[in-house]
PDB file of C-alpha atoms in Angstrom:
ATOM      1  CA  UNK N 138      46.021  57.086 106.713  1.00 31.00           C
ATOM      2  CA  UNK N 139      49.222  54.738 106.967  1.00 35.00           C
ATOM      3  CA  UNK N 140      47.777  52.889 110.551  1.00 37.00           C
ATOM      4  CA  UNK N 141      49.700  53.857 113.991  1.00 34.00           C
ATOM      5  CA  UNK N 142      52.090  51.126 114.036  1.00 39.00           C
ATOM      6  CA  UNK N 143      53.073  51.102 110.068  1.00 46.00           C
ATOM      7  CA  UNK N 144      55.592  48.243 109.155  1.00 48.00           C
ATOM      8  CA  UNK N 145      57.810  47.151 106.210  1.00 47.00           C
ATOM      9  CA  UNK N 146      58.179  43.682 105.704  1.00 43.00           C
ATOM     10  CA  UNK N 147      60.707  42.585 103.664  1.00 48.00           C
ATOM     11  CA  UNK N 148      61.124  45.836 102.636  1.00 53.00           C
ATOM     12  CA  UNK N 149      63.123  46.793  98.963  1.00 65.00           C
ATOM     13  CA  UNK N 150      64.945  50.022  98.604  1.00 73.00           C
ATOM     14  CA  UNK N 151      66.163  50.861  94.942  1.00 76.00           C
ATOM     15  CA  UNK N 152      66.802  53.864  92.670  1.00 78.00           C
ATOM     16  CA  UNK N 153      67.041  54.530  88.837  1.00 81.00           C
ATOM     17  CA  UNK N 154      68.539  57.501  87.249  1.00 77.00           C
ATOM     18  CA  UNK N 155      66.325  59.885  85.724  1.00 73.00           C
ATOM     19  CA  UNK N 156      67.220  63.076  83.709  1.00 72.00           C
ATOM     20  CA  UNK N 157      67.074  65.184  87.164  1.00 74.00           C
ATOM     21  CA  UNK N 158      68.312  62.826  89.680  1.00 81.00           C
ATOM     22  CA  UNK N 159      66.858  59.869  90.712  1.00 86.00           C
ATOM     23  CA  UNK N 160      63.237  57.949  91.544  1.00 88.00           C
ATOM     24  CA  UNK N 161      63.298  56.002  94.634  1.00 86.00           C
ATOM     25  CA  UNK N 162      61.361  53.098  95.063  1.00 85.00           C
ATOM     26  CA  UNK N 163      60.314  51.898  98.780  1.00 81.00           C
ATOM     27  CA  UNK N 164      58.746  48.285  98.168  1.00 76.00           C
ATOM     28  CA  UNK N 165      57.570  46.356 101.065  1.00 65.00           C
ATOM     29  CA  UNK N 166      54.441  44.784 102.887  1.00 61.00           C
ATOM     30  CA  UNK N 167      52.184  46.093 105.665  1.00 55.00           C
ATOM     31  CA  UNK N 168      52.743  49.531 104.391  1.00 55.00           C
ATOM     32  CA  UNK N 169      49.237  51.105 103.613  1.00 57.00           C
ATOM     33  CA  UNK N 170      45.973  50.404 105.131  1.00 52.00           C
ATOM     34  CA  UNK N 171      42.594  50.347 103.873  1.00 43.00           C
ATOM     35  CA  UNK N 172      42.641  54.425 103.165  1.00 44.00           C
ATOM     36  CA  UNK N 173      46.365  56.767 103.154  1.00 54.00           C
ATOM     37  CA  UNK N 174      47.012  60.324 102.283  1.00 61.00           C
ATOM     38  CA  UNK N 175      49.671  60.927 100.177  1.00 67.00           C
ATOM     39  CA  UNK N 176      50.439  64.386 101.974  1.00 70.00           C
ATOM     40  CA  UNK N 177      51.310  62.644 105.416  1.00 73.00           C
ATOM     41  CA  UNK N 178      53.834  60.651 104.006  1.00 78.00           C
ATOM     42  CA  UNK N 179      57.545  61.670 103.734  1.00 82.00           C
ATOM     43  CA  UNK N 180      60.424  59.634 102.546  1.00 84.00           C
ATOM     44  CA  UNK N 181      63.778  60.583 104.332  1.00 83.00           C
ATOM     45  CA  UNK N 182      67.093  59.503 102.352  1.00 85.00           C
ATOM     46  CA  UNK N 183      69.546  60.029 105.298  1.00 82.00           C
ATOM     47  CA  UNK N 184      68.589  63.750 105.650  1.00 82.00           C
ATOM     48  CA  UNK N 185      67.326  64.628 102.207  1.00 87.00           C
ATOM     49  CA  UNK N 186      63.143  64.622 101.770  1.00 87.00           C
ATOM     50  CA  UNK N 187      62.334  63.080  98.960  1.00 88.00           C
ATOM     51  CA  UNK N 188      59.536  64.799  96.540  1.00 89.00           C
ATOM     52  CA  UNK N 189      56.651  64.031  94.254  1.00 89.00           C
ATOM     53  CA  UNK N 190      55.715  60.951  96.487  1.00 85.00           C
ATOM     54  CA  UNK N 191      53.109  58.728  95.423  1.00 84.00           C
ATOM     55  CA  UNK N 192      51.648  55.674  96.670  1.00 80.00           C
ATOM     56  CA  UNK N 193      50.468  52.792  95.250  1.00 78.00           C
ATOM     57  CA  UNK N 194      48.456  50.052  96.827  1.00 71.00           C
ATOM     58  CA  UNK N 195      49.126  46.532  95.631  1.00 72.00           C
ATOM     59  CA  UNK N 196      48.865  42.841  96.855  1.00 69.00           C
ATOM     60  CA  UNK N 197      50.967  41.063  98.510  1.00 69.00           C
ATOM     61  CA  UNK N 198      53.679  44.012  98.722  1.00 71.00           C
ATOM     62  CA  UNK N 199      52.731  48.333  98.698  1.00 73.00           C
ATOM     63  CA  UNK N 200      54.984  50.974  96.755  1.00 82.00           C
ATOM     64  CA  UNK N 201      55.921  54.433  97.711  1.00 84.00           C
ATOM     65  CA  UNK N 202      57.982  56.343  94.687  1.00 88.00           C
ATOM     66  CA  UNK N 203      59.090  59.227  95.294  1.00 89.00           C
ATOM     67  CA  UNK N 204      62.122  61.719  93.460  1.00 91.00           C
ATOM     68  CA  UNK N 205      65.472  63.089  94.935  1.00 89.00           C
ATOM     69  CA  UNK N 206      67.587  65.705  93.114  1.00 87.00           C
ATOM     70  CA  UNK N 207      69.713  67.219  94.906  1.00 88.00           C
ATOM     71  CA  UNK N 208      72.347  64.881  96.682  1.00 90.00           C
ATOM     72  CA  UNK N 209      75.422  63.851  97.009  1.00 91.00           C
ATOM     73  CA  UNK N 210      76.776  60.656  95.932  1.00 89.00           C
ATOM     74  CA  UNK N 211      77.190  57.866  99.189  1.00 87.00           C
ATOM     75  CA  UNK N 212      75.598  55.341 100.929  1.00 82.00           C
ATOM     76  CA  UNK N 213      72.324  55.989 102.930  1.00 83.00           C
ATOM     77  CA  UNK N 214      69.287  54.901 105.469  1.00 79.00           C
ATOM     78  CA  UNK N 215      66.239  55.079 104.136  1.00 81.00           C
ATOM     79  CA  UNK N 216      63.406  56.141 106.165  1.00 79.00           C
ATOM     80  CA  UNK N 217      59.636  56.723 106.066  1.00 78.00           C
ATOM     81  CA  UNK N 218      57.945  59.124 108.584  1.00 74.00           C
ATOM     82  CA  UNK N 219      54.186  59.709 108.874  1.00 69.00           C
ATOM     83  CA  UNK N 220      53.086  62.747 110.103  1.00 70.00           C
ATOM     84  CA  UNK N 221      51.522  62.897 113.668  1.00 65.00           C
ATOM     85  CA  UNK N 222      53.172  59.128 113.676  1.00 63.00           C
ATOM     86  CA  UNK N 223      56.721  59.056 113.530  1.00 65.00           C
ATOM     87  CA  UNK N 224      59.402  56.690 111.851  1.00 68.00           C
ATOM     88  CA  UNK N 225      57.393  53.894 110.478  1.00 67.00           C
ATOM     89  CA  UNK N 226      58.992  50.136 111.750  1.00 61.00           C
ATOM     90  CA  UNK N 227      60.788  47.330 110.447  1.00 56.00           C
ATOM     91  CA  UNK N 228      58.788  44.248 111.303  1.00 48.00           C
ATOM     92  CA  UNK N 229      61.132  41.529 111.728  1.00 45.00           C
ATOM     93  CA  UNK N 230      63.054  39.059 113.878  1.00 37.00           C
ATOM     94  CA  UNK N 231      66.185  40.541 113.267  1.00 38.00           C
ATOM     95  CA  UNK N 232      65.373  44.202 113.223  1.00 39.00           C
ATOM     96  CA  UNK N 233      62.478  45.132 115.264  1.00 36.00           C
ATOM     97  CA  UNK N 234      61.297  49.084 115.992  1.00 37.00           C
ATOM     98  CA  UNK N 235      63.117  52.082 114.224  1.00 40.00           C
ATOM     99  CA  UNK N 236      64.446  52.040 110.849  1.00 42.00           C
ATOM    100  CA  UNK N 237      67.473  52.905 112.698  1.00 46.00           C
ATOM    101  CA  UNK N 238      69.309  51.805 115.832  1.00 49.00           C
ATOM    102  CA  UNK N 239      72.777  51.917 116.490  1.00 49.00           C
ATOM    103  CA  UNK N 240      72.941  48.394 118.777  1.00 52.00           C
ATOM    104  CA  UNK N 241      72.005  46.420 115.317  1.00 50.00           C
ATOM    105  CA  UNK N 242      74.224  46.149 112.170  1.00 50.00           C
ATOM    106  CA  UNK N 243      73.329  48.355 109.000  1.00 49.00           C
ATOM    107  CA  UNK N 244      72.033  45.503 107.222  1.00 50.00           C
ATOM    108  CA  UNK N 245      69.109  44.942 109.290  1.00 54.00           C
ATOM    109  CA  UNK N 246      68.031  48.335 107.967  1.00 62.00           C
ATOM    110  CA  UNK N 247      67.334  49.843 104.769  1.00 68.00           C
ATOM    111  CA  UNK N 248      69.665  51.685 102.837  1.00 73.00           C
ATOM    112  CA  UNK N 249      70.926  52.964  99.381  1.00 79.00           C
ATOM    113  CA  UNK N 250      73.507  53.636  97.709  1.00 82.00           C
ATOM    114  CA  UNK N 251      73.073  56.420  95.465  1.00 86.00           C
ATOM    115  CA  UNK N 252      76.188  56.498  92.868  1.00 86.00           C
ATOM    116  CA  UNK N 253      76.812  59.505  90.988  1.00 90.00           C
ATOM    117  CA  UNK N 254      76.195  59.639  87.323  1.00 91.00           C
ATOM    118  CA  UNK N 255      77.999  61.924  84.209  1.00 94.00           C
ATOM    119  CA  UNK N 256      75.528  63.159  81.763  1.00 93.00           C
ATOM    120  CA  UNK N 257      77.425  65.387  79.501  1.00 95.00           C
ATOM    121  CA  UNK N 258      80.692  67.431  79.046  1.00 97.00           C
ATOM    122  CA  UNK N 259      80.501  70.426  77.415  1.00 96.00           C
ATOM    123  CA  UNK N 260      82.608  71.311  75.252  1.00 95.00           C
ATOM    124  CA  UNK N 261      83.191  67.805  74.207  1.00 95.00           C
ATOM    125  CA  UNK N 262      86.764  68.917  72.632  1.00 93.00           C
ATOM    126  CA  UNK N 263      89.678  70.832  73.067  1.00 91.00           C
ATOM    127  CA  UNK N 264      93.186  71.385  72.600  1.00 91.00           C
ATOM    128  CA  UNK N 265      96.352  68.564  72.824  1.00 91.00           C
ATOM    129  CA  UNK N 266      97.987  71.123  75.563  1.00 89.00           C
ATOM    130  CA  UNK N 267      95.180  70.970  77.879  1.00 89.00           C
ATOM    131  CA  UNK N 268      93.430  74.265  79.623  1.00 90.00           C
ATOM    132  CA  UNK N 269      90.197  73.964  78.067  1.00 92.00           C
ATOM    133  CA  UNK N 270      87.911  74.660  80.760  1.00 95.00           C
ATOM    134  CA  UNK N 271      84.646  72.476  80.695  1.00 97.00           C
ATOM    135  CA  UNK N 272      81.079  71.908  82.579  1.00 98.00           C
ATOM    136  CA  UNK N 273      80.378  68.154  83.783  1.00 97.00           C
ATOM    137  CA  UNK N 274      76.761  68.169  83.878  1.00 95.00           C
ATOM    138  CA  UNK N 275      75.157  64.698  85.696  1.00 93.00           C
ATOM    139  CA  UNK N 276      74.303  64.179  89.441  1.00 91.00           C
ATOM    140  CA  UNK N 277      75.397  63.144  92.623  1.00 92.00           C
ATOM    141  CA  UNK N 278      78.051  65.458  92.763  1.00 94.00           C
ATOM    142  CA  UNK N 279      79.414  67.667  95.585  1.00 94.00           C
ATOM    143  CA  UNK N 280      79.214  70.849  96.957  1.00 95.00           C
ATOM    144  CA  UNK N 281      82.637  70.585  98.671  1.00 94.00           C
ATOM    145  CA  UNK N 282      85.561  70.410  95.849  1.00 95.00           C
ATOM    146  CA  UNK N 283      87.856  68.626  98.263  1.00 94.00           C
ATOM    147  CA  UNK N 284      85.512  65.436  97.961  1.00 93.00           C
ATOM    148  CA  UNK N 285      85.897  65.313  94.660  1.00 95.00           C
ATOM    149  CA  UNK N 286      88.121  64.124  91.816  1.00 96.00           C
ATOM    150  CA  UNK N 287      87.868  64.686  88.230  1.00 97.00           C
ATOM    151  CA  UNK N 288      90.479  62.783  85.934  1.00 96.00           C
ATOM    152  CA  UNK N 289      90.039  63.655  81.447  1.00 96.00           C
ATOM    153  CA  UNK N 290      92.276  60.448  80.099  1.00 94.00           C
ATOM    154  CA  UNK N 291      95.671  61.001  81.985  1.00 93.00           C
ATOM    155  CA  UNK N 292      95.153  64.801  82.442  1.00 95.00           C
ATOM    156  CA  UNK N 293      93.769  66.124  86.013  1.00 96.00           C
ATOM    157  CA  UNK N 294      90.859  68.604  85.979  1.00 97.00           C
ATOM    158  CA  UNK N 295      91.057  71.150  88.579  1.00 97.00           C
ATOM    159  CA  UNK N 296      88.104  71.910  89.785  1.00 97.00           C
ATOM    160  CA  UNK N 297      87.225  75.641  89.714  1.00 97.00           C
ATOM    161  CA  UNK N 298      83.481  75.597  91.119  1.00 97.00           C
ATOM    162  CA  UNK N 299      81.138  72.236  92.139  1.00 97.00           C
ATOM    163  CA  UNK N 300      77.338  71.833  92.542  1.00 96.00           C
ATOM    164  CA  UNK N 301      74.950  68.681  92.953  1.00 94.00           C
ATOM    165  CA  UNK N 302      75.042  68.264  89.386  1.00 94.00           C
ATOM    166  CA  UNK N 303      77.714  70.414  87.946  1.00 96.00           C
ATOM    167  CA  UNK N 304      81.272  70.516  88.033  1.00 97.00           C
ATOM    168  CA  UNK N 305      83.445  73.507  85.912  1.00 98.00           C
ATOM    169  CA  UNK N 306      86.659  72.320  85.755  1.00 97.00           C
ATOM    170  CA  UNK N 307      89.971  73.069  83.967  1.00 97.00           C
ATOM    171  CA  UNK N 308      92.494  70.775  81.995  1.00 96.00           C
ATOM    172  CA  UNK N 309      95.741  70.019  83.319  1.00 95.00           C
ATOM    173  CA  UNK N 310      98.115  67.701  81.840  1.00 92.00           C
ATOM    174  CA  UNK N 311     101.604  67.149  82.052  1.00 89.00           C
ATOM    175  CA  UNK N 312     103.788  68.529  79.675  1.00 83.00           C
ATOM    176  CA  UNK N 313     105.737  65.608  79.299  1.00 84.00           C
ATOM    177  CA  UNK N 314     103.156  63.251  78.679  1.00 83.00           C
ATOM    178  CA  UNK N 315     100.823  65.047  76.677  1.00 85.00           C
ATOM    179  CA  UNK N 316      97.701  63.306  75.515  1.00 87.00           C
ATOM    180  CA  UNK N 317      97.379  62.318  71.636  1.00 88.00           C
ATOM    181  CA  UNK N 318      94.550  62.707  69.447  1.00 88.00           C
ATOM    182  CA  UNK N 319      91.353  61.348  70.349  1.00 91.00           C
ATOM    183  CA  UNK N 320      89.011  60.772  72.527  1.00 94.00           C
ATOM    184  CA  UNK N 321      89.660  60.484  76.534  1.00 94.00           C
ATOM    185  CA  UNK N 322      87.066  59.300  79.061  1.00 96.00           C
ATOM    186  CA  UNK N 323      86.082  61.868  81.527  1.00 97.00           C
ATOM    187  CA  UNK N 324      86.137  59.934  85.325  1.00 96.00           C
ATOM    188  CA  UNK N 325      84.805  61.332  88.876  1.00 96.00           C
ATOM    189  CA  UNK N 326      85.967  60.091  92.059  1.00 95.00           C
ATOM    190  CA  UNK N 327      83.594  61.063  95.241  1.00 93.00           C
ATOM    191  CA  UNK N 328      83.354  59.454  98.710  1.00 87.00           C
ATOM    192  CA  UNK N 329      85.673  56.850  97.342  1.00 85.00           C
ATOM    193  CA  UNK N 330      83.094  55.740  94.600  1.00 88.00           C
ATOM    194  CA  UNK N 331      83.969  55.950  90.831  1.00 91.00           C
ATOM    195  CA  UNK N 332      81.911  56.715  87.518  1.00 92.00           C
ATOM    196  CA  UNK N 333      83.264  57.183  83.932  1.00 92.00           C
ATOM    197  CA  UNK N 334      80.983  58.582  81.684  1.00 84.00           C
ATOM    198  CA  UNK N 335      80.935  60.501  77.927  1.00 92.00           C
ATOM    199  CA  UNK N 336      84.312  61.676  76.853  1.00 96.00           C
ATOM    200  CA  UNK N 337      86.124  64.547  75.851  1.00 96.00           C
ATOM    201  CA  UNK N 338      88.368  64.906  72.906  1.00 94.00           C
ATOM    202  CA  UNK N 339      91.520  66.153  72.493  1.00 93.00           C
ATOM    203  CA  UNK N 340      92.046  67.644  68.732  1.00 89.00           C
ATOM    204  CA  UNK N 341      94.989  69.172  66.722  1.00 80.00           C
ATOM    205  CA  UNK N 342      91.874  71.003  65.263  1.00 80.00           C
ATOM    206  CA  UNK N 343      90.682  72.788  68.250  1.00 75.00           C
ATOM    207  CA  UNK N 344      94.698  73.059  69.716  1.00 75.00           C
ATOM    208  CA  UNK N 345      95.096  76.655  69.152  1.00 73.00           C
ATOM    209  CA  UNK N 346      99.089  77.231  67.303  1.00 70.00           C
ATOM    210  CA  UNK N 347     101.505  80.602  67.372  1.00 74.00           C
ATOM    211  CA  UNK N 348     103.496  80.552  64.222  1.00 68.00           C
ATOM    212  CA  UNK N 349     104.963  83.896  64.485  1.00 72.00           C
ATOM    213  CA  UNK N 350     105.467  86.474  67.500  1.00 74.00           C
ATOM    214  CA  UNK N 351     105.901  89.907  65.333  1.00 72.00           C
ATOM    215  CA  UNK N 352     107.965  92.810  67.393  1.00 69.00           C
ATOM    216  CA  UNK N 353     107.051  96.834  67.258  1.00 59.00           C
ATOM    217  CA  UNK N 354     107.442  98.518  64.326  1.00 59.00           C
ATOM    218  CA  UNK N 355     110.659  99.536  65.237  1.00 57.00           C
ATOM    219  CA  UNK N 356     112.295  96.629  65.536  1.00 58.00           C
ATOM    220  CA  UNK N 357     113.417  97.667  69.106  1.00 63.00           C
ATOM    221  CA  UNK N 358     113.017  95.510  72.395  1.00 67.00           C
ATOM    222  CA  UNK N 359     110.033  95.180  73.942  1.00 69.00           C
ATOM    223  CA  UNK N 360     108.969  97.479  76.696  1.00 70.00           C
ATOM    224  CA  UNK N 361     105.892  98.547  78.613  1.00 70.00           C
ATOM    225  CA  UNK N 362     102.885  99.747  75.996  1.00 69.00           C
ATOM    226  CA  UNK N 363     104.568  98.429  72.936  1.00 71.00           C
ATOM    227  CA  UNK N 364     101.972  96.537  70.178  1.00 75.00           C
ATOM    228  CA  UNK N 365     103.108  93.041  69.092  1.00 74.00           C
ATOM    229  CA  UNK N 366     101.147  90.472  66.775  1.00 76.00           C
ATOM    230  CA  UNK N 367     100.644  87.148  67.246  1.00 75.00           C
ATOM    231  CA  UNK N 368     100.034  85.231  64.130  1.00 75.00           C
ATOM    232  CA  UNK N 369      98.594  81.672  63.896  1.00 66.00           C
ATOM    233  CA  UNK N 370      95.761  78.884  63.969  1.00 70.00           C
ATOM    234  CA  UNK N 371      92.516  79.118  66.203  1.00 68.00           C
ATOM    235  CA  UNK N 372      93.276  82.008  68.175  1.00 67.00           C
ATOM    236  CA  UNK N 373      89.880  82.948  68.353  1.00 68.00           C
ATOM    237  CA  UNK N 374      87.901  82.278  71.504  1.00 63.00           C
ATOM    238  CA  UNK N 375      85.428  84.097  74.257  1.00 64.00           C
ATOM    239  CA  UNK N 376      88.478  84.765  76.155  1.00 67.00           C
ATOM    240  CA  UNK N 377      92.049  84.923  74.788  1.00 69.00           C
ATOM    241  CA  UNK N 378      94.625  86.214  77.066  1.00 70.00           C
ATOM    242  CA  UNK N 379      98.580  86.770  76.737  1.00 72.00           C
ATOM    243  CA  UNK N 380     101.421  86.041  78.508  1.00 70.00           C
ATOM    244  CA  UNK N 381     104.966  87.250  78.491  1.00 67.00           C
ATOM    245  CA  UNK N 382     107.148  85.598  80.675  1.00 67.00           C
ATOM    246  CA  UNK N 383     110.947  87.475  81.248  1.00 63.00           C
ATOM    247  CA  UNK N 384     113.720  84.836  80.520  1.00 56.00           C
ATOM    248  CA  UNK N 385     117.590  85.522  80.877  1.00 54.00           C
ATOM    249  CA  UNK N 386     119.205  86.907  77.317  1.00 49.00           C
ATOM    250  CA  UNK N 387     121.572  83.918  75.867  1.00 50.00           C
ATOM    251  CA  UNK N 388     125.149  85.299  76.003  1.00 47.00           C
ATOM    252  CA  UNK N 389     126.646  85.427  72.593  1.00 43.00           C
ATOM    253  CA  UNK N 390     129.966  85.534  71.493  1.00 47.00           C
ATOM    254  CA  UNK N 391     130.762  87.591  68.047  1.00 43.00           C
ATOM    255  CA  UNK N 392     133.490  85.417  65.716  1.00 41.00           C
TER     256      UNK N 392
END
């Protein structure tokens, strides 16, 4: 069992990405005693528990690793709590008892930043117009949209719904500056730290095109429950939808 008054020393707080979040490494000496249990042992990032924590003995310095999935990209204490125990200490001149304590600065303490990361974008291409809607997959994302920020290129991507480690978003761009063909880096803004990550690409090939808007039968105006055909390129999707949109007739003058 980690002893009564369980210290860091020196202590080292790091994490690397792994394909479901990230491993957190607690590094430090004075840790472990001469027998622990695993099961009493919990990590604390901020408020999140980490899981799968394992232990590991070593001289001069002991290791507890331990994974965190779900979170949200920021900086953080780090903590380690022992059951029937409490908060383990920080053994040193400048930052003696609790991991935490307001009267001392945050550097005395252990901490983390934990940076979000883009895995994927799916689809990875779409049209020169914009609207494709797409699927960030990564971590360290939000559960609140208003945190976040999700740039494709120069286009925004509004964001339509937002977990830990998925954003669906849609393509905006400006229809004055549309993008060109290629590919665009896909960028996420959250707590006021930035990642850019895989890339999206914007292709004439997957832009879908209306050559020809073919009236009823008749050749009369168009009114309510009349059949028109749209010709042209990629018009096949999941989900196609038309609009009409009324504009004012041009006034002509017969010569």
């Amino acid at each position: 069992i980690l002893s009564l008054h369980s210290s860091f020393v020196n202590i080292f707080v790091q994490a690397q990405d792994i394909s479901n979040g990230k491993t957190i490494t607690v590094t430090g000496s004075g840790i472990i005693s001469d027998s622990y249990s695993v099961s009493g042992v919990t990590v604390l990032v901020g408020d999140m528990s980490c899981s799968n924590v394992g232990i590991v003995a070593t001289s001069p310095n002991d290791i507890i690793n331990c994974t965190l999935t779900n979170y949200e990209a920021d900086y953080y204490y780090v903590d380690v709590h022992v059951d029937n125990k409490g908060l383990a200490s920080v053994s040193s001149s400048s930052a003696p008892g609790p991991l935490r304590n307001a009267s001392l600065p945050v550097s005395a303490y252990p901490s983390l930043l934990l940076q979000p990361k883009i895995s994927s974008v799916d689809p990875p291409f779409g049209s020169l117009q914009g609207g494709t809607k797409v699927e960030v997959i990564g971590n360290g994302f939000s559960v609140i949209s208003t945190r976040l920020q999700v740039t494709i290129g120069e286009c925004t991507c509004n964001i339509l719904h937002t977990t830990f480690s998925a954003i669906t978003c849609r393509i905006e761009c400006d229809q004055s500056n549309l993008p060109s063909n290629g590919a665009a880096a896909v960028a996420i803004s959250i707590n006021g730290y930035d990642v850019s990550g895989e890339y999206f690409t914007f292709s004439n090939m997957a832009t879908p095109m209306v050559d020809q808007v073919v009236p009823p039968d008749n050749g009369s105006a168009i009114s309510a429950g009349d059949v028109i055909t749209i010709n042209g390129q990629n018009l096949d999707g999941d989900t196609v939808s038309v609009k009409l949109v009324s504009i004012a007739a041009a006034s002509f003058q017969s010569s």
